[in-house]
GROMACS .gro file of C-alpha atoms in nm:
model
  340
    1UNK     CA    1  -0.453  -0.432   0.190
    2UNK     CA    2  -0.653  -0.658   0.421
    3UNK     CA    3  -0.737  -1.009   0.306
    4UNK     CA    4  -1.065  -1.125   0.459
    5UNK     CA    5  -1.199  -1.481   0.460
    6UNK     CA    6  -1.560  -1.580   0.526
    7UNK     CA    7  -1.592  -1.955   0.590
    8UNK     CA    8  -1.937  -2.083   0.491
    9UNK     CA    9  -2.144  -1.993   0.184
   10UNK     CA   10  -2.477  -2.020   0.361
   11UNK     CA   11  -2.715  -1.740   0.452
   12UNK     CA   12  -2.512  -1.588   0.738
   13UNK     CA   13  -2.184  -1.601   0.548
   14UNK     CA   14  -2.326  -1.461   0.224
   15UNK     CA   15  -2.525  -1.181   0.393
   16UNK     CA   16  -2.220  -1.088   0.600
   17UNK     CA   17  -2.001  -1.082   0.288
   18UNK     CA   18  -2.255  -0.862   0.106
   19UNK     CA   19  -2.256  -0.609   0.392
   20UNK     CA   20  -1.876  -0.608   0.404
   21UNK     CA   21  -1.850  -0.497   0.042
   22UNK     CA   22  -1.679  -0.160   0.029
   23UNK     CA   23  -1.583  -0.180   0.397
   24UNK     CA   24  -1.281  -0.403   0.359
   25UNK     CA   25  -1.007  -0.228   0.154
   26UNK     CA   26  -0.865  -0.548   0.013
   27UNK     CA   27  -0.967  -0.891  -0.108
   28UNK     CA   28  -1.277  -1.065   0.025
   29UNK     CA   29  -1.304  -1.443  -0.018
   30UNK     CA   30  -1.574  -1.695   0.070
   31UNK     CA   31  -1.488  -2.063   0.113
   32UNK     CA   32  -1.730  -2.352   0.145
   33UNK     CA   33  -1.670  -2.726   0.164
   34UNK     CA   34  -1.975  -2.804  -0.052
   35UNK     CA   35  -1.993  -2.797  -0.431
   36UNK     CA   36  -2.231  -2.501  -0.439
   37UNK     CA   37  -2.386  -2.217  -0.243
   38UNK     CA   38  -2.672  -2.236   0.002
   39UNK     CA   39  -2.576  -2.430   0.313
   40UNK     CA   40  -2.908  -2.528   0.468
   41UNK     CA   41  -3.081  -2.313   0.206
   42UNK     CA   42  -2.966  -2.543  -0.071
   43UNK     CA   43  -3.150  -2.616  -0.393
   44UNK     CA   44  -3.064  -2.944  -0.565
   45UNK     CA   45  -3.089  -3.025  -0.934
   46UNK     CA   46  -3.200  -3.341  -1.105
   47UNK     CA   47  -2.914  -3.553  -1.237
   48UNK     CA   48  -3.105  -3.577  -1.567
   49UNK     CA   49  -3.236  -3.222  -1.607
   50UNK     CA   50  -3.069  -2.921  -1.441
   51UNK     CA   51  -3.391  -2.720  -1.484
   52UNK     CA   52  -3.573  -2.961  -1.249
   53UNK     CA   53  -3.487  -2.843  -0.897
   54UNK     CA   54  -3.593  -2.899  -0.538
   55UNK     CA   55  -3.537  -2.712  -0.211
   56UNK     CA   56  -3.391  -2.973   0.023
   57UNK     CA   57  -3.333  -2.729   0.309
   58UNK     CA   58  -3.546  -2.427   0.403
   59UNK     CA   59  -3.887  -2.436   0.233
   60UNK     CA   60  -4.009  -2.078   0.278
   61UNK     CA   61  -3.931  -1.764   0.476
   62UNK     CA   62  -4.161  -1.605   0.733
   63UNK     CA   63  -4.163  -1.235   0.820
   64UNK     CA   64  -4.331  -1.165   1.152
   65UNK     CA   65  -4.445  -0.804   1.110
   66UNK     CA   66  -4.435  -0.711   1.477
   67UNK     CA   67  -4.075  -0.827   1.513
   68UNK     CA   68  -3.941  -0.726   1.172
   69UNK     CA   69  -3.739  -0.419   1.276
   70UNK     CA   70  -3.432  -0.360   1.058
   71UNK     CA   71  -3.476  -0.703   0.893
   72UNK     CA   72  -3.773  -0.574   0.692
   73UNK     CA   73  -3.533  -0.403   0.451
   74UNK     CA   74  -3.374  -0.741   0.371
   75UNK     CA   75  -3.711  -0.886   0.270
   76UNK     CA   76  -3.801  -0.574   0.071
   77UNK     CA   77  -3.471  -0.587  -0.119
   78UNK     CA   78  -3.519  -0.953  -0.209
   79UNK     CA   79  -3.881  -0.893  -0.311
   80UNK     CA   80  -3.787  -0.594  -0.529
   81UNK     CA   81  -3.534  -0.806  -0.720
   82UNK     CA   82  -3.776  -1.097  -0.768
   83UNK     CA   83  -3.564  -1.329  -0.550
   84UNK     CA   84  -3.863  -1.373  -0.316
   85UNK     CA   85  -4.234  -1.375  -0.392
   86UNK     CA   86  -4.536  -1.418  -0.163
   87UNK     CA   87  -4.615  -1.782  -0.086
   88UNK     CA   88  -4.966  -1.828  -0.224
   89UNK     CA   89  -4.978  -2.204  -0.290
   90UNK     CA   90  -5.194  -2.410  -0.049
   91UNK     CA   91  -4.995  -2.571   0.234
   92UNK     CA   92  -5.204  -2.800   0.449
   93UNK     CA   93  -5.137  -2.796   0.822
   94UNK     CA   94  -4.928  -2.478   0.819
   95UNK     CA   95  -4.974  -2.265   1.131
   96UNK     CA   96  -5.014  -1.904   1.020
   97UNK     CA   97  -4.941  -1.645   1.288
   98UNK     CA   98  -5.144  -1.327   1.280
   99UNK     CA   99  -4.950  -1.047   1.112
  100UNK     CA  100  -4.692  -1.282   0.958
  101UNK     CA  101  -4.613  -1.311   0.587
  102UNK     CA  102  -4.465  -1.614   0.411
  103UNK     CA  103  -4.240  -1.596   0.107
  104UNK     CA  104  -4.087  -1.848  -0.132
  105UNK     CA  105  -3.799  -1.826  -0.378
  106UNK     CA  106  -3.916  -1.904  -0.735
  107UNK     CA  107  -3.564  -2.008  -0.839
  108UNK     CA  108  -3.504  -2.204  -0.519
  109UNK     CA  109  -3.393  -2.091  -0.175
  110UNK     CA  110  -3.025  -2.108  -0.274
  111UNK     CA  111  -3.096  -1.810  -0.505
  112UNK     CA  112  -3.117  -1.593  -0.190
  113UNK     CA  113  -2.763  -1.692  -0.093
  114UNK     CA  114  -2.641  -1.659  -0.452
  115UNK     CA  115  -2.787  -1.306  -0.466
  116UNK     CA  116  -2.591  -1.201  -0.156
  117UNK     CA  117  -2.270  -1.362  -0.283
  118UNK     CA  118  -2.302  -1.169  -0.609
  119UNK     CA  119  -2.369  -0.848  -0.414
  120UNK     CA  120  -2.055  -0.909  -0.208
  121UNK     CA  121  -1.820  -0.906  -0.506
  122UNK     CA  122  -1.623  -1.173  -0.319
  123UNK     CA  123  -1.414  -1.443  -0.479
  124UNK     CA  124  -1.610  -1.761  -0.393
  125UNK     CA  125  -1.440  -2.099  -0.376
  126UNK     CA  126  -1.624  -2.429  -0.333
  127UNK     CA  127  -1.488  -2.766  -0.221
  128UNK     CA  128  -1.258  -2.576   0.018
  129UNK     CA  129  -1.290  -2.777   0.339
  130UNK     CA  130  -1.088  -2.606   0.613
  131UNK     CA  131  -0.915  -2.826   0.869
  132UNK     CA  132  -0.703  -2.594   1.082
  133UNK     CA  133  -0.636  -2.231   1.169
  134UNK     CA  134  -0.305  -2.112   1.318
  135UNK     CA  135  -0.124  -1.783   1.385
  136UNK     CA  136   0.167  -1.709   1.152
  137UNK     CA  137   0.349  -1.373   1.160
  138UNK     CA  138   0.047  -1.175   1.276
  139UNK     CA  139  -0.192  -1.337   1.025
  140UNK     CA  140  -0.419  -1.641   1.019
  141UNK     CA  141  -0.286  -1.937   0.827
  142UNK     CA  142  -0.585  -2.140   0.709
  143UNK     CA  143  -0.533  -2.498   0.595
  144UNK     CA  144  -0.777  -2.712   0.402
  145UNK     CA  145  -0.804  -3.078   0.301
  146UNK     CA  146  -0.677  -3.013  -0.052
  147UNK     CA  147  -0.437  -2.736  -0.150
  148UNK     CA  148  -0.174  -2.521   0.018
  149UNK     CA  149  -0.239  -2.314   0.335
  150UNK     CA  150  -0.326  -1.948   0.278
  151UNK     CA  151  -0.292  -1.642   0.502
  152UNK     CA  152  -0.562  -1.389   0.594
  153UNK     CA  153  -0.587  -1.077   0.809
  154UNK     CA  154  -0.944  -1.148   0.922
  155UNK     CA  155  -1.126  -1.483   0.939
  156UNK     CA  156  -1.504  -1.510   0.989
  157UNK     CA  157  -1.642  -1.856   1.070
  158UNK     CA  158  -2.012  -1.916   0.993
  159UNK     CA  159  -2.036  -2.296   0.981
  160UNK     CA  160  -2.230  -2.498   1.244
  161UNK     CA  161  -2.075  -2.464   1.590
  162UNK     CA  162  -1.963  -2.831   1.622
  163UNK     CA  163  -1.758  -2.786   1.304
  164UNK     CA  164  -1.581  -2.486   1.459
  165UNK     CA  165  -1.489  -2.703   1.758
  166UNK     CA  166  -1.349  -2.972   1.524
  167UNK     CA  167  -1.090  -2.736   1.374
  168UNK     CA  168  -0.725  -2.805   1.456
  169UNK     CA  169  -0.422  -2.577   1.494
  170UNK     CA  170  -0.375  -2.279   1.727
  171UNK     CA  171  -0.751  -2.218   1.735
  172UNK     CA  172  -0.781  -2.510   1.980
  173UNK     CA  173  -0.593  -2.307   2.245
  174UNK     CA  174  -0.719  -1.966   2.133
  175UNK     CA  175  -1.077  -2.059   2.226
  176UNK     CA  176  -1.075  -2.003   2.604
  177UNK     CA  177  -1.245  -2.232   2.854
  178UNK     CA  178  -1.548  -2.006   2.898
  179UNK     CA  179  -1.600  -1.979   2.523
  180UNK     CA  180  -1.549  -2.352   2.477
  181UNK     CA  181  -1.810  -2.424   2.743
  182UNK     CA  182  -2.056  -2.190   2.568
  183UNK     CA  183  -1.988  -2.341   2.225
  184UNK     CA  184  -2.019  -2.697   2.354
  185UNK     CA  185  -2.363  -2.616   2.497
  186UNK     CA  186  -2.509  -2.558   2.149
  187UNK     CA  187  -2.735  -2.837   2.021
  188UNK     CA  188  -2.899  -2.913   1.687
  189UNK     CA  189  -3.178  -3.134   1.564
  190UNK     CA  190  -3.108  -3.372   1.276
  191UNK     CA  191  -3.327  -3.486   0.989
  192UNK     CA  192  -3.319  -3.627   0.638
  193UNK     CA  193  -3.458  -3.471   0.323
  194UNK     CA  194  -3.543  -3.657   0.005
  195UNK     CA  195  -3.565  -3.497  -0.337
  196UNK     CA  196  -3.763  -3.686  -0.602
  197UNK     CA  197  -3.715  -3.564  -0.958
  198UNK     CA  198  -3.950  -3.652  -1.246
  199UNK     CA  199  -3.948  -3.642  -1.623
  200UNK     CA  200  -4.125  -3.354  -1.801
  201UNK     CA  201  -4.502  -3.401  -1.848
  202UNK     CA  202  -4.529  -3.623  -1.536
  203UNK     CA  203  -4.854  -3.552  -1.351
  204UNK     CA  204  -4.867  -3.547  -0.971
  205UNK     CA  205  -5.232  -3.538  -0.885
  206UNK     CA  206  -5.274  -3.405  -0.530
  207UNK     CA  207  -5.487  -3.104  -0.421
  208UNK     CA  208  -5.210  -2.934  -0.222
  209UNK     CA  209  -4.870  -2.784  -0.294
  210UNK     CA  210  -4.729  -2.894   0.041
  211UNK     CA  211  -4.850  -3.067   0.352
  212UNK     CA  212  -4.740  -3.104   0.713
  213UNK     CA  213  -4.779  -3.464   0.833
  214UNK     CA  214  -4.863  -3.524   1.199
  215UNK     CA  215  -4.947  -3.895   1.216
  216UNK     CA  216  -4.645  -4.064   1.056
  217UNK     CA  217  -4.335  -4.180   1.251
  218UNK     CA  218  -4.101  -4.093   0.964
  219UNK     CA  219  -4.232  -3.807   0.750
  220UNK     CA  220  -4.308  -3.455   0.876
  221UNK     CA  221  -4.343  -3.252   0.556
  222UNK     CA  222  -4.407  -3.314   0.184
  223UNK     CA  223  -4.387  -3.052  -0.090
  224UNK     CA  224  -4.463  -3.064  -0.462
  225UNK     CA  225  -4.178  -2.821  -0.496
  226UNK     CA  226  -4.244  -2.667  -0.836
  227UNK     CA  227  -4.608  -2.620  -0.734
  228UNK     CA  228  -4.504  -2.455  -0.406
  229UNK     CA  229  -4.284  -2.215  -0.604
  230UNK     CA  230  -4.545  -2.147  -0.876
  231UNK     CA  231  -4.311  -2.258  -1.154
  232UNK     CA  232  -4.512  -2.544  -1.304
  233UNK     CA  233  -4.422  -2.596  -1.670
  234UNK     CA  234  -4.488  -2.876  -1.924
  235UNK     CA  235  -4.123  -2.848  -2.035
  236UNK     CA  236  -3.979  -2.912  -1.688
  237UNK     CA  237  -4.046  -3.218  -1.476
  238UNK     CA  238  -4.199  -3.174  -1.130
  239UNK     CA  239  -4.009  -3.242  -0.808
  240UNK     CA  240  -4.115  -3.363  -0.465
  241UNK     CA  241  -3.942  -3.283  -0.136
  242UNK     CA  242  -3.984  -3.497   0.176
  243UNK     CA  243  -3.857  -3.392   0.519
  244UNK     CA  244  -3.842  -3.648   0.796
  245UNK     CA  245  -3.930  -3.591   1.159
  246UNK     CA  246  -3.653  -3.496   1.402
  247UNK     CA  247  -3.702  -3.825   1.590
  248UNK     CA  248  -3.651  -4.028   1.272
  249UNK     CA  249  -3.344  -3.820   1.187
  250UNK     CA  250  -3.195  -3.878   1.531
  251UNK     CA  251  -3.267  -4.250   1.531
  252UNK     CA  252  -3.115  -4.306   1.185
  253UNK     CA  253  -2.837  -4.046   1.192
  254UNK     CA  254  -2.559  -4.296   1.127
  255UNK     CA  255  -2.760  -4.557   0.937
  256UNK     CA  256  -2.682  -4.669   0.584
  257UNK     CA  257  -2.811  -4.391   0.350
  258UNK     CA  258  -2.958  -4.640   0.101
  259UNK     CA  259  -3.158  -4.807   0.378
  260UNK     CA  260  -3.276  -4.470   0.510
  261UNK     CA  261  -3.386  -4.367   0.160
  262UNK     CA  262  -3.589  -4.685   0.115
  263UNK     CA  263  -3.753  -4.643   0.458
  264UNK     CA  264  -3.860  -4.289   0.368
  265UNK     CA  265  -3.992  -4.405   0.028
  266UNK     CA  266  -4.195  -4.681   0.194
  267UNK     CA  267  -4.360  -4.430   0.428
  268UNK     CA  268  -4.413  -4.187   0.141
  269UNK     CA  269  -4.596  -4.453  -0.060
  270UNK     CA  270  -4.831  -4.514   0.234
  271UNK     CA  271  -4.913  -4.140   0.251
  272UNK     CA  272  -4.931  -4.064  -0.123
  273UNK     CA  273  -4.990  -4.403  -0.298
  274UNK     CA  274  -5.060  -4.234  -0.632
  275UNK     CA  275  -4.711  -4.083  -0.655
  276UNK     CA  276  -4.539  -4.191  -0.980
  277UNK     CA  277  -4.192  -4.346  -0.992
  278UNK     CA  278  -3.925  -4.071  -1.001
  279UNK     CA  279  -3.650  -4.051  -1.264
  280UNK     CA  280  -3.391  -3.981  -0.994
  281UNK     CA  281  -3.368  -3.936  -0.617
  282UNK     CA  282  -3.134  -3.746  -0.385
  283UNK     CA  283  -3.111  -3.824  -0.014
  284UNK     CA  284  -2.972  -3.541   0.201
  285UNK     CA  285  -2.872  -3.587   0.565
  286UNK     CA  286  -2.891  -3.267   0.770
  287UNK     CA  287  -2.680  -3.353   1.074
  288UNK     CA  288  -2.712  -2.991   1.187
  289UNK     CA  289  -3.064  -2.915   1.073
  290UNK     CA  290  -3.195  -2.658   1.321
  291UNK     CA  291  -3.056  -2.508   1.640
  292UNK     CA  292  -3.242  -2.635   1.946
  293UNK     CA  293  -3.015  -2.452   2.192
  294UNK     CA  294  -2.808  -2.150   2.084
  295UNK     CA  295  -2.492  -2.007   2.242
  296UNK     CA  296  -2.619  -1.847   2.564
  297UNK     CA  297  -2.581  -1.474   2.635
  298UNK     CA  298  -2.430  -1.404   2.295
  299UNK     CA  299  -2.509  -1.107   2.066
  300UNK     CA  300  -2.516  -1.306   1.742
  301UNK     CA  301  -2.141  -1.359   1.727
  302UNK     CA  302  -1.835  -1.446   1.936
  303UNK     CA  303  -1.492  -1.288   1.903
  304UNK     CA  304  -1.227  -1.555   1.955
  305UNK     CA  305  -0.920  -1.335   1.893
  306UNK     CA  306  -0.885  -0.960   1.827
  307UNK     CA  307  -0.546  -0.897   1.665
  308UNK     CA  308  -0.566  -1.047   1.406
  309UNK     CA  309  -0.944  -1.083   1.416
  310UNK     CA  310  -1.098  -1.430   1.437
  311UNK     CA  311  -1.475  -1.422   1.485
  312UNK     CA  312  -1.760  -1.668   1.452
  313UNK     CA  313  -2.134  -1.641   1.395
  314UNK     CA  314  -2.432  -1.813   1.238
  315UNK     CA  315  -2.766  -1.947   1.355
  316UNK     CA  316  -2.591  -2.127   1.642
  317UNK     CA  317  -2.554  -1.781   1.795
  318UNK     CA  318  -2.917  -1.675   1.734
  319UNK     CA  319  -3.184  -1.913   1.598
  320UNK     CA  320  -3.248  -2.120   1.287
  321UNK     CA  321  -3.446  -1.911   1.043
  322UNK     CA  322  -3.388  -1.625   0.800
  323UNK     CA  323  -3.414  -1.362   1.072
  324UNK     CA  324  -3.169  -1.543   1.298
  325UNK     CA  325  -2.907  -1.568   1.023
  326UNK     CA  326  -2.953  -1.203   0.924
  327UNK     CA  327  -2.926  -1.093   1.288
  328UNK     CA  328  -2.598  -1.281   1.319
  329UNK     CA  329  -2.466  -1.138   0.990
  330UNK     CA  330  -2.544  -0.784   1.109
  331UNK     CA  331  -2.376  -0.851   1.446
  332UNK     CA  332  -2.067  -0.984   1.270
  333UNK     CA  333  -2.041  -0.678   1.046
  334UNK     CA  334  -2.074  -0.440   1.343
  335UNK     CA  335  -1.798  -0.626   1.529
  336UNK     CA  336  -1.572  -0.629   1.221
  337UNK     CA  337  -1.614  -0.257   1.144
  338UNK     CA  338  -1.374  -0.148   1.417
  339UNK     CA  339  -1.101  -0.371   1.274
  340UNK     CA  340  -1.112  -0.236   0.918
   0.00000   0.00000   0.00000
């Protein structure tokens, strides 16, 4: 019975795992180094009230009708289960392309990933940070920071490309020079996100649900997150999400997080001076926020070794949005089929 490991509980990893259900006659596992699902589609909770949440990664999903193709079924499935709903809240400065449709996740964008993980039937393990991959007796021995190494017949890597290149063990020599050159050519933008969580009954008096900012050196996007997701309730405190510009993220990538947080708050106060004092704040650094240059000439995945199978995918092999992750997941599944 094959033992299959998907590394990364983000959108690509979870969608891939969901499509593998029933295909792999054995045990399917998903490992992620974080404490929960989502990757860059993560939804954070207030330290004081778990019902008060904020999307610190992806804010909404866009379906471009003319380019939907087979991806349309993914949107339709999520809509039919109430995971996605049309984005109807006012977002100032959003560029709307003709024929495109925007959707939000009422329970937070991580609910999309959680839906796919549930569909997969996989055993999901968090705080499993892999450090090396080596060949042992015709299987992959996967080591992590904490715990004993484990062996798998197939390993699927869906984390950001630089993290694949940081892995130790036999994988260092298994990746050939051509592949290494391709992987090293991938680049990402970086940014910070701030989640501000408020007590119930707090009023945030602005006429928009979200707003793109074009004239501030630090802040690019602000969202009254519960308003964006149409889940306003007197019993649950509101939340505010702030995304910085890519330039700010790059310039402060290795700065002290507390100093970065205060800088963002200072700029936020200048843009929205009426904003009340939050009950708690979370500062999230996205070192690998969005792909600016993907692996060239690559069909959504790269096979590093065939017997046993070691394969990698993710938005670094396509592009950084829902469609890019789904395209990679579908490419991974097609490549894996012949090995099951």
